[in-house]
Short mmCIF file of C-alpha atoms and ligand atoms in Angstrom, two decimals:
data_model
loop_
_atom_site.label_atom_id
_atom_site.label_comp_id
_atom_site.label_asym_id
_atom_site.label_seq_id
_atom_site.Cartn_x
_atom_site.Cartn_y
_atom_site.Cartn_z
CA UNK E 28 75.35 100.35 3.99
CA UNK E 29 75.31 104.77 5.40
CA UNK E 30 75.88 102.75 2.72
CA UNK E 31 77.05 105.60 4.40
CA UNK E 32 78.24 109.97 4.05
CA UNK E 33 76.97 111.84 6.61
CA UNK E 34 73.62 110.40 5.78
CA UNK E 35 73.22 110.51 9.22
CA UNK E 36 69.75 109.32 9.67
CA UNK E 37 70.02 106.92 6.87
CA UNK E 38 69.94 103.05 7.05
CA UNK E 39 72.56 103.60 4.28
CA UNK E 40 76.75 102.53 4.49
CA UNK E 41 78.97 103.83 1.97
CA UNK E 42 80.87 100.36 0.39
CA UNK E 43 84.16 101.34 1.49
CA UNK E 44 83.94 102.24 4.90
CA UNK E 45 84.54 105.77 4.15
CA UNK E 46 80.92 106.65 6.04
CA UNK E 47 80.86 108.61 2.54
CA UNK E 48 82.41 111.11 4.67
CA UNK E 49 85.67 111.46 2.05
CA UNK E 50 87.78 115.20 1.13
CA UNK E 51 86.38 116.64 -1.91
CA UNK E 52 90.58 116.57 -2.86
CA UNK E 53 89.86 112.78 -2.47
CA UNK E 54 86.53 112.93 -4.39
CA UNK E 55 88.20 114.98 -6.99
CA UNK E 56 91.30 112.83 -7.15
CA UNK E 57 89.08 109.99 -7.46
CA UNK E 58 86.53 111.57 -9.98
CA UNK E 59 89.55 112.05 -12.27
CA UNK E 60 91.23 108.95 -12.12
CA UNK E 61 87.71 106.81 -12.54
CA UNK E 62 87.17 109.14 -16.10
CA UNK E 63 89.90 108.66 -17.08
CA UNK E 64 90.08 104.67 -17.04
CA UNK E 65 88.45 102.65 -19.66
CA UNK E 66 85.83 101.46 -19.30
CA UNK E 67 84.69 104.94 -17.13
CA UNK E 68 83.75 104.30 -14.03
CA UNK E 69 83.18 105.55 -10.56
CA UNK E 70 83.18 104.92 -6.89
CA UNK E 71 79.17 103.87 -5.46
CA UNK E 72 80.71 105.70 -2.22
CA UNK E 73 80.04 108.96 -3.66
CA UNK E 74 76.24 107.86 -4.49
CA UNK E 75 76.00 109.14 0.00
CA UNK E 76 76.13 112.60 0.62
CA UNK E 77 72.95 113.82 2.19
CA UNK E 78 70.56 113.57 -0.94
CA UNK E 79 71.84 110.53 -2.34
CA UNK E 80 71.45 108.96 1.57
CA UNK E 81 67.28 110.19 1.39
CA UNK E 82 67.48 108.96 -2.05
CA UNK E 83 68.38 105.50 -0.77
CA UNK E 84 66.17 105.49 2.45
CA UNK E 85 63.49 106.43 -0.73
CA UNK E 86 64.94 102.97 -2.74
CA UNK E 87 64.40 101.26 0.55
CA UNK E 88 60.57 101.73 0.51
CA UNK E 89 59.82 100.96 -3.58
CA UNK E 90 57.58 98.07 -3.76
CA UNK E 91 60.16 96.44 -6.49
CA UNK E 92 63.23 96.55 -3.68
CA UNK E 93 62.45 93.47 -2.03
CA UNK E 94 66.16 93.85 -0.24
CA UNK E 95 65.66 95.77 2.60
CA UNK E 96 62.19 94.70 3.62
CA UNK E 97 62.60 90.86 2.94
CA UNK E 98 66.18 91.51 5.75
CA UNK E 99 63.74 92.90 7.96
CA UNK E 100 61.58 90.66 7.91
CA UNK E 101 63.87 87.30 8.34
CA UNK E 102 65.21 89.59 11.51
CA UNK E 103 60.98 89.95 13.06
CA UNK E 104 60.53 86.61 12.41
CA UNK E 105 64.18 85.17 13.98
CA UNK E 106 65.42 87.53 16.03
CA UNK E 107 65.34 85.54 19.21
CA UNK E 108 66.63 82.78 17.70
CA UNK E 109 69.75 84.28 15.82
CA UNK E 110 70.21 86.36 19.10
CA UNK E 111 70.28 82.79 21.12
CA UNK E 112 72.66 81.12 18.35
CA UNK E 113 74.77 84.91 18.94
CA UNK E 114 75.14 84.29 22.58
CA UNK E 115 75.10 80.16 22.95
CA UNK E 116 78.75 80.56 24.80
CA UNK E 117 78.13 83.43 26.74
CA UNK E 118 77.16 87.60 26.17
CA UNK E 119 78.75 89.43 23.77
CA UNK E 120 79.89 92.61 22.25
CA UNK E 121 77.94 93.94 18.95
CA UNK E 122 80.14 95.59 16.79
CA UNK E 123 79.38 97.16 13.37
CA UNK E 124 80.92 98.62 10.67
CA UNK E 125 78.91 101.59 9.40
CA UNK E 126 76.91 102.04 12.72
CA UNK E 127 73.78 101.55 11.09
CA UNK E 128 71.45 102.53 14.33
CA UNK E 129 68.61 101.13 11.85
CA UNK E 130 65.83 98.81 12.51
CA UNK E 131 67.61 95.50 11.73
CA UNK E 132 70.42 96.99 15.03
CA UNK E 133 67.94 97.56 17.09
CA UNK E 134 65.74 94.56 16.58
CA UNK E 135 68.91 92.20 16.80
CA UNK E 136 70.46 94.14 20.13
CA UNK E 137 66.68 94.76 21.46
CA UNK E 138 66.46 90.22 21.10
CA UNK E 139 70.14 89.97 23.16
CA UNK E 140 69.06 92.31 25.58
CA UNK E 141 71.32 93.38 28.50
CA UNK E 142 71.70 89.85 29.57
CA UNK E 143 73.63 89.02 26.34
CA UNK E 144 74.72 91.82 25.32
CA UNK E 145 77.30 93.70 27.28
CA UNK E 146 77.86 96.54 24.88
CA UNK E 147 77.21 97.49 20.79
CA UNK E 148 80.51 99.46 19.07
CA UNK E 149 79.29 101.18 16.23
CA UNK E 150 82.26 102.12 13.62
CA UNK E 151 82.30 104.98 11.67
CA UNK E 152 84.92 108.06 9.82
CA UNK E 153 82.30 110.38 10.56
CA UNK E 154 82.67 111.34 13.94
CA UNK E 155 79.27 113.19 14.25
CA UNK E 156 77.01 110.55 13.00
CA UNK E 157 78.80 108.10 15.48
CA UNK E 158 77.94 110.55 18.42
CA UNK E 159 74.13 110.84 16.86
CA UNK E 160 73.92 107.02 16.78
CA UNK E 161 75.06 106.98 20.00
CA UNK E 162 72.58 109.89 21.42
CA UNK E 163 69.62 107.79 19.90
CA UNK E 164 70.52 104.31 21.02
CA UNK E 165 71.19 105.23 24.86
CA UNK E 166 68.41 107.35 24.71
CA UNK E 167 66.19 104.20 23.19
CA UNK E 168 68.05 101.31 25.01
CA UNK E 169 68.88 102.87 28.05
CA UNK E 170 70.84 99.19 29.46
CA UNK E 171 73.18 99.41 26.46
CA UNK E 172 76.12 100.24 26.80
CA UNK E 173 77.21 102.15 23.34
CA UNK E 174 81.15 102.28 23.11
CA UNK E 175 81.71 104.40 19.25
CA UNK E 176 84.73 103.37 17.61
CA UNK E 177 85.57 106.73 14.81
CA UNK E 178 87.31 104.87 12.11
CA UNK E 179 87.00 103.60 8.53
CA UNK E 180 86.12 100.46 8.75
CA UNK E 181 87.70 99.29 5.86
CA UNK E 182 90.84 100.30 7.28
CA UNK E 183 90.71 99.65 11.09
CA UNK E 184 88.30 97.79 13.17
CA UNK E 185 88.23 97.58 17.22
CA UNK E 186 90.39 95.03 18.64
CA UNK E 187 88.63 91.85 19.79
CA UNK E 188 89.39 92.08 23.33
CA UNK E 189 86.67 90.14 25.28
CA UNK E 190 86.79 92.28 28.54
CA UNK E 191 84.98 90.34 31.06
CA UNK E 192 84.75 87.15 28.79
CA UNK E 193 82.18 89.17 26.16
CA UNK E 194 83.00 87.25 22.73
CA UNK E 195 82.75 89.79 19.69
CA UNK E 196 80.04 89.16 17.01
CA UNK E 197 80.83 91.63 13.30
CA UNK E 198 77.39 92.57 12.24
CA UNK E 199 77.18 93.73 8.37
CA UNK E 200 73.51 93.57 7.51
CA UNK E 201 71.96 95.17 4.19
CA UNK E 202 73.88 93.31 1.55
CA UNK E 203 75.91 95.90 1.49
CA UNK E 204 78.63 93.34 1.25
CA UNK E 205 77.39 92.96 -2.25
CA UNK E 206 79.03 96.20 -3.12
CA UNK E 207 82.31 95.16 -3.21
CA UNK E 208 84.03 93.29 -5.94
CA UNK E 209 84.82 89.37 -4.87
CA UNK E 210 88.60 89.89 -4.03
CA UNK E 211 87.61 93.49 -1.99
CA UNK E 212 84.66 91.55 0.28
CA UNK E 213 87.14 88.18 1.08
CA UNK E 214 89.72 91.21 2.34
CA UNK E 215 86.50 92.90 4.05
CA UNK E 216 85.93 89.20 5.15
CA UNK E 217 89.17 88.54 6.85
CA UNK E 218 89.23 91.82 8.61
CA UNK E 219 85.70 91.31 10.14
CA UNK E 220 87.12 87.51 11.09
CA UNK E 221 90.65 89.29 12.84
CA UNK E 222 87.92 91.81 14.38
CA UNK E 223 85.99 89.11 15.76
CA UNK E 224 88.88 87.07 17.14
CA UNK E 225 88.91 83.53 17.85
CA UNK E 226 85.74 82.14 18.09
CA UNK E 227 84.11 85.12 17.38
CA UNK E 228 81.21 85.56 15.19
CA UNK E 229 80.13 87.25 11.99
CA UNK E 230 77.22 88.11 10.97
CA UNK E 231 76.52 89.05 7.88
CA UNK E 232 73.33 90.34 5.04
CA UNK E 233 73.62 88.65 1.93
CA UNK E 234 71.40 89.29 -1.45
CA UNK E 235 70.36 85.96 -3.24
CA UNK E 236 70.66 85.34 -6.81
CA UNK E 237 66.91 85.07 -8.09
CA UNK E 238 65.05 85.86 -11.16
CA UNK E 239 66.87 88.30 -12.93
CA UNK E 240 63.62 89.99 -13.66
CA UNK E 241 62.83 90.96 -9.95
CA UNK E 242 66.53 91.75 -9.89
CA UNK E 243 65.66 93.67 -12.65
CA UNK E 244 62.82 95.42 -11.51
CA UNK E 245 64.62 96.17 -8.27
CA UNK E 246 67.18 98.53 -9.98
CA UNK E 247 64.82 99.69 -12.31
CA UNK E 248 61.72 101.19 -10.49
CA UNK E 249 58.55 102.61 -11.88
CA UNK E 250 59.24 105.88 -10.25
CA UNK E 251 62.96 106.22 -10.93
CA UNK E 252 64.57 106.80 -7.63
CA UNK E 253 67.32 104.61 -8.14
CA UNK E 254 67.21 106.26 -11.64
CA UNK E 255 67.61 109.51 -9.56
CA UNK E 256 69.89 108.01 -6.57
CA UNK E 257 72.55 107.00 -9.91
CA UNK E 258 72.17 110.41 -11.63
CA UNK E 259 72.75 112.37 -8.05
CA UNK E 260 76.49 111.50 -8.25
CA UNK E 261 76.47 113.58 -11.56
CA UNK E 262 74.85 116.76 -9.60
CA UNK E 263 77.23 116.01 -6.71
CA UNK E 264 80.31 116.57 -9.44
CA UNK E 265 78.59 119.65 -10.18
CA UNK E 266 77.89 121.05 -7.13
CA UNK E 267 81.56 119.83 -5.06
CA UNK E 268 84.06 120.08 -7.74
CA UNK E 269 82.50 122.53 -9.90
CA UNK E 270 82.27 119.80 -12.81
CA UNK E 271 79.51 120.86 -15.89
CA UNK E 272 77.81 117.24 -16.61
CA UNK E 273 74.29 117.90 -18.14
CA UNK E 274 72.08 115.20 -16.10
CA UNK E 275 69.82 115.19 -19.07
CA UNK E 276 72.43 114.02 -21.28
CA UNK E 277 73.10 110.74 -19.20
CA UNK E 278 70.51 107.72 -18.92
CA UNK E 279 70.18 105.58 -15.70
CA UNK E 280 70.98 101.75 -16.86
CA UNK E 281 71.16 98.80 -14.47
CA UNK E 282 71.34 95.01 -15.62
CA UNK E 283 71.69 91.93 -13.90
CA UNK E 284 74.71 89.74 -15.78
CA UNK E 285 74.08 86.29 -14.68
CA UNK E 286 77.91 85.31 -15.47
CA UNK E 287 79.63 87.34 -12.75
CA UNK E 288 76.37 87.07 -10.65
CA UNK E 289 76.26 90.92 -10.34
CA UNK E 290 73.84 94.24 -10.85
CA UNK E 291 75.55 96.47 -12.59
CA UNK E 292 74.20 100.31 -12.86
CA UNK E 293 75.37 103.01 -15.36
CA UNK E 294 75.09 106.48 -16.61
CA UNK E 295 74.89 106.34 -20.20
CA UNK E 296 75.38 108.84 -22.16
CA UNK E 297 72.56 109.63 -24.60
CA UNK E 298 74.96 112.10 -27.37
CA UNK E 299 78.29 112.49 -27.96
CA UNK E 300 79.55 115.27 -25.43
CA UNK E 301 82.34 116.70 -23.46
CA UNK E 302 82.47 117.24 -19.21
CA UNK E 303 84.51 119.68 -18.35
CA UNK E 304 86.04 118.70 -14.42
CA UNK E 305 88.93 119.85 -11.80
CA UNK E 306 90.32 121.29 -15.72
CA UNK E 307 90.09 118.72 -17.35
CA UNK E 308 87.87 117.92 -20.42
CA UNK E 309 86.35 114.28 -20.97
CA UNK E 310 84.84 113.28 -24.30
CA UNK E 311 81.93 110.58 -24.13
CA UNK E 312 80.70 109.00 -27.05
CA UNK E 313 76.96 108.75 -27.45
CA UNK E 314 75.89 105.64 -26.24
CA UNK E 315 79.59 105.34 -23.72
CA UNK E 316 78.83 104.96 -20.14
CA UNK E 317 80.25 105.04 -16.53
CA UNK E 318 80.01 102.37 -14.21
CA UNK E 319 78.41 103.40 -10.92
CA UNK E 320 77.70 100.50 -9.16
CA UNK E 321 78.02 96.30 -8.92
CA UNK E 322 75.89 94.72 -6.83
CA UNK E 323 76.51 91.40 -6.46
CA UNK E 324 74.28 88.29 -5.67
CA UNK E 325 75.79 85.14 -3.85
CA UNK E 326 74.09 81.70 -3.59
CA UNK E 327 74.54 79.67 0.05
CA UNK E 328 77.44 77.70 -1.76
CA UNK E 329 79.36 80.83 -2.88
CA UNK E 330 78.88 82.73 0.26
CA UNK E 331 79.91 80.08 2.50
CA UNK E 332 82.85 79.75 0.24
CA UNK E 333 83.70 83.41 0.40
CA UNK E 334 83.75 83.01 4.03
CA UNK E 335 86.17 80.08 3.66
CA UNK E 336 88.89 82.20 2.21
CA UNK E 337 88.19 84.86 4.54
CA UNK E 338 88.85 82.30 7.85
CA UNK E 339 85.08 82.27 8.63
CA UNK E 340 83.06 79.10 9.14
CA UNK E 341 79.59 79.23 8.21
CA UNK E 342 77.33 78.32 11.49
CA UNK E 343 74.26 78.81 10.76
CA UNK E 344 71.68 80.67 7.92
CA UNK E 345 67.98 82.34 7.95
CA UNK E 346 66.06 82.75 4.88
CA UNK E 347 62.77 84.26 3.86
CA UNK E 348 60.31 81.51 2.52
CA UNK E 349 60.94 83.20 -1.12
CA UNK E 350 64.75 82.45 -0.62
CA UNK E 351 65.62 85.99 -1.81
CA UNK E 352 68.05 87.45 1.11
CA UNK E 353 69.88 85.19 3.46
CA UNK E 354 71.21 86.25 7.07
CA UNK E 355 74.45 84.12 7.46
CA UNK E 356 75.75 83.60 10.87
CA UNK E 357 79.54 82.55 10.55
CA UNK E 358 82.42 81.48 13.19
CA UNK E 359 85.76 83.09 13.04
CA UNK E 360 88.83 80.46 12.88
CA UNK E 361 91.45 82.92 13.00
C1 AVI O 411 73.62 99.57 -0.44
N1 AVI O 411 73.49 98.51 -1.43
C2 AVI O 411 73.41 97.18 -0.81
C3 AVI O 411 72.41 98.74 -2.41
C4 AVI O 411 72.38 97.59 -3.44
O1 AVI O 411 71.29 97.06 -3.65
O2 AVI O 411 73.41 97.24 -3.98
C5 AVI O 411 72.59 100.07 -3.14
C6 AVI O 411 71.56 100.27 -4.23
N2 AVI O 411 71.84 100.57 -5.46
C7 AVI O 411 70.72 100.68 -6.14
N3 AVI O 411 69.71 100.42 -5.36
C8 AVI O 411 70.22 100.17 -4.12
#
C-alpha cells in the first residue's frame, strides 16, 4: 500500500490514504510536529514519493521479504476459488482503496471476470495515478468497466450503492493494513464495512506473526534497501523542505517486539547532532532515534477479532502452506 505518493507504477499505498500525494505545508507541518514529540517520530506516508515508491517495488523483490510474494502466491493458487466465495450471491463491484492496478488486482478481477464482476473502483487523492490505473486496466481488461473514485480513502470511500443488484466487495491486499496502529485499522475497518454495505464483503491482506527471525530478516536485508527505503525520508526532508539531516549520521534499525506484535523501524542517530528544519533546530542525542514505521503482525484470532469491532464477520481465510500471510475474506454486518 502506493503504500502509495505518486508512485504511480508502484504496487505501493501510502498507510493513510493520502496516495502519499500530501502539501509539502502538510509534510512540513507534520515533519515538525513528529520532531518535536517524544519519543521522535514520523509518518511511514512520507517513506512514497517517487524514489521511496521504486525503493519499495525494490523491497518487494529481496529474497528475505517473503510478504509480497507469499500474497501472490495464495492469490495463483486460489484465485478462482476466493473469486467464487466473492460472487456466491451474485456479481459484484471491486472497490479499492489505493488503486493498486498490481498483480494481486488483476489476478483477483481477471478470476471474476465480466460475468462477476460488473465494475472495479479504484480510490485514490492523486488524481493522475487514478486516470493511469485506469488507462492500463481498460487497456488490459477491455470488459471491465473501471469507475475511479479521486479521494483519500481514509477519509471518504464510494457509497455502497448496488446499481443493478452488484454487492460491493473492499479489497485491501499487501498487509498494508499492518501499517496502522490497532485503534487507526478498527476505524479503517469500519469504514471499509460502511463502504461495503450490508452484506457486503471485505477483503483484506494480512501479515502473520512468525519467527521473529524471518521477520527480522525481512526488515533487515543483506543489501539494505529497506535500509535505504527508511533513510529516503531523511533526503526527502532535505530536498522538499530544505531540512540539513546528514544521512550518514542516522542508522537504519528495525525490530520485531513480540509484545505489541509489531515491526518497528528507526533512524538512529549514530552522534550527538543538531537538524536544522522549516527554522527550527532539533538536537538528537547519539544513540536517540525516530520512529518511521510499525508494522504489525496479526494471528487468525486477533484479526478476526479486529474485524469484530469493526462490524465485519470473518467468512472465510487462505493461507500459504508456511502460514506466513493470510488473505481474509470477511462479511459486512453493518
Ligand atoms: C507497505 N507495508 C505493508 C510494508 C510493511 O511491510 O510494513 C512497508 C515496508 N516497510 C519496510 N519494508 C516494507
Amino acid at each position: 500500500m502506493t503504500p502509495l505518493d505518486g508512485i504511480h507504477e508502484s504496487e505501493s499505498v501510502a498507510p493513510d490514504g493520502s496516495g502519499g500525494a500530501t502539501s509539502r505545508g502538510a509534510f512540513l507541518n507534520d515533519a515538525l510536529v513528529g520532531l518535536r514529540a517524544t519519543p521522535k517520530r514520523l509518518s511511514p506516508k512520507y517513506f512514497y514519493d517517487r524514489e521511496g515508491s521504486l525503493l519499495f517495488d525494490a523491497i518487494c523483490e529481496l529474497p528475505e521479504y517473503y510478504v509480497t510474494r507469499t500474497e501472490l502466491s495464495i492469490l495463483e493458487a486460489k484465485a478462482s476459488e476466493i473469486a467464487s466465495r466473492i460472487a456466491a450471491r451474485g456479481p459484484c463491484r471491486v472497490v479499492e482503496p489505493g488503486a493498486g492496478s498490481g498483480t494481486k488486482t488483476r489476478l483477483l478481477l481477471r478470476a471474476l471476470g465480466p460475468e462477476r464482476c460488473v465494475a472495479y473502483v479504484p480510490v485514490d487523492i492523486a488524481g493522475e495515478h487514478l486516470e493511469h490505473t485506469a488507462r492500463q486496466l481498460r487497456a488490459e481488461l477491455p470488459w471491465l468497466r473501471v469507475m475511479p473514485f479521486a479521494a483519500d480513502f481514509s477519509v471518504e470511500l464510494p457509497l455502497p450503492s448496488t446499481g443493478a443488484g452488484a454487492s460491493t466487495v473492499v479489497y485491501f491486499p499487501g498487509s498494508t493494513i499492518g501499517n496502522f496502529d490497532p485503534e487507526d485499522a478498527e476505524r479503517l475497518l469500519s469504514r471499509f464495512a460502511q463502504a461495503a454495505g450490508r452484506d457486503g464483503l471485505v477483503l483484506l491482506g494480512v501479515d502473520l506473526k512468525k519467527d521473529p527471525a524471518v521477520l527480522h530478516s525481512a526488515y533487515n536485508d543483506a543489501r539494505g534497501v529497506t535500509a535505504a527505503f527508511n533513510k529516503n525520508v531523511l533526503r526527502r526532508m532535505n530536498e522538499e523542505l530544505g531540512a540539513d539531516f546528514e544521512l550518514d549520521a542516522f542508522d537504519h534499525y528495525a525490530f520485531y517486539a513480540p509484545v505489541p506484535g509489531r515491526i518497528e523501524m528507526h533512524l538512529v542517530s549514530t552522534r550527538r547532532q543538531q537538524v536544522r528544519i522549516g527554522g527550527q533546530v532539533f538536537t538528537f542525542e547519539h544513540g536517540e532515534s525516530i520512529c518511521t514505521e510499525r508494522s504489525y503482525k496479526y494471528d487468525l484470532a486477533m484479526a478476526e477479532r479486529l474485524g469484530r469491532a469493526a462490524g465485519l464477520m470473518l467468512a472465510a481465510s487462505w493461507l500459504d502452506d508456511a502460514r506466513r500471510f493470510a488473505v481474509l475474506l470477511f462479511r459486512a454486518a453493518v
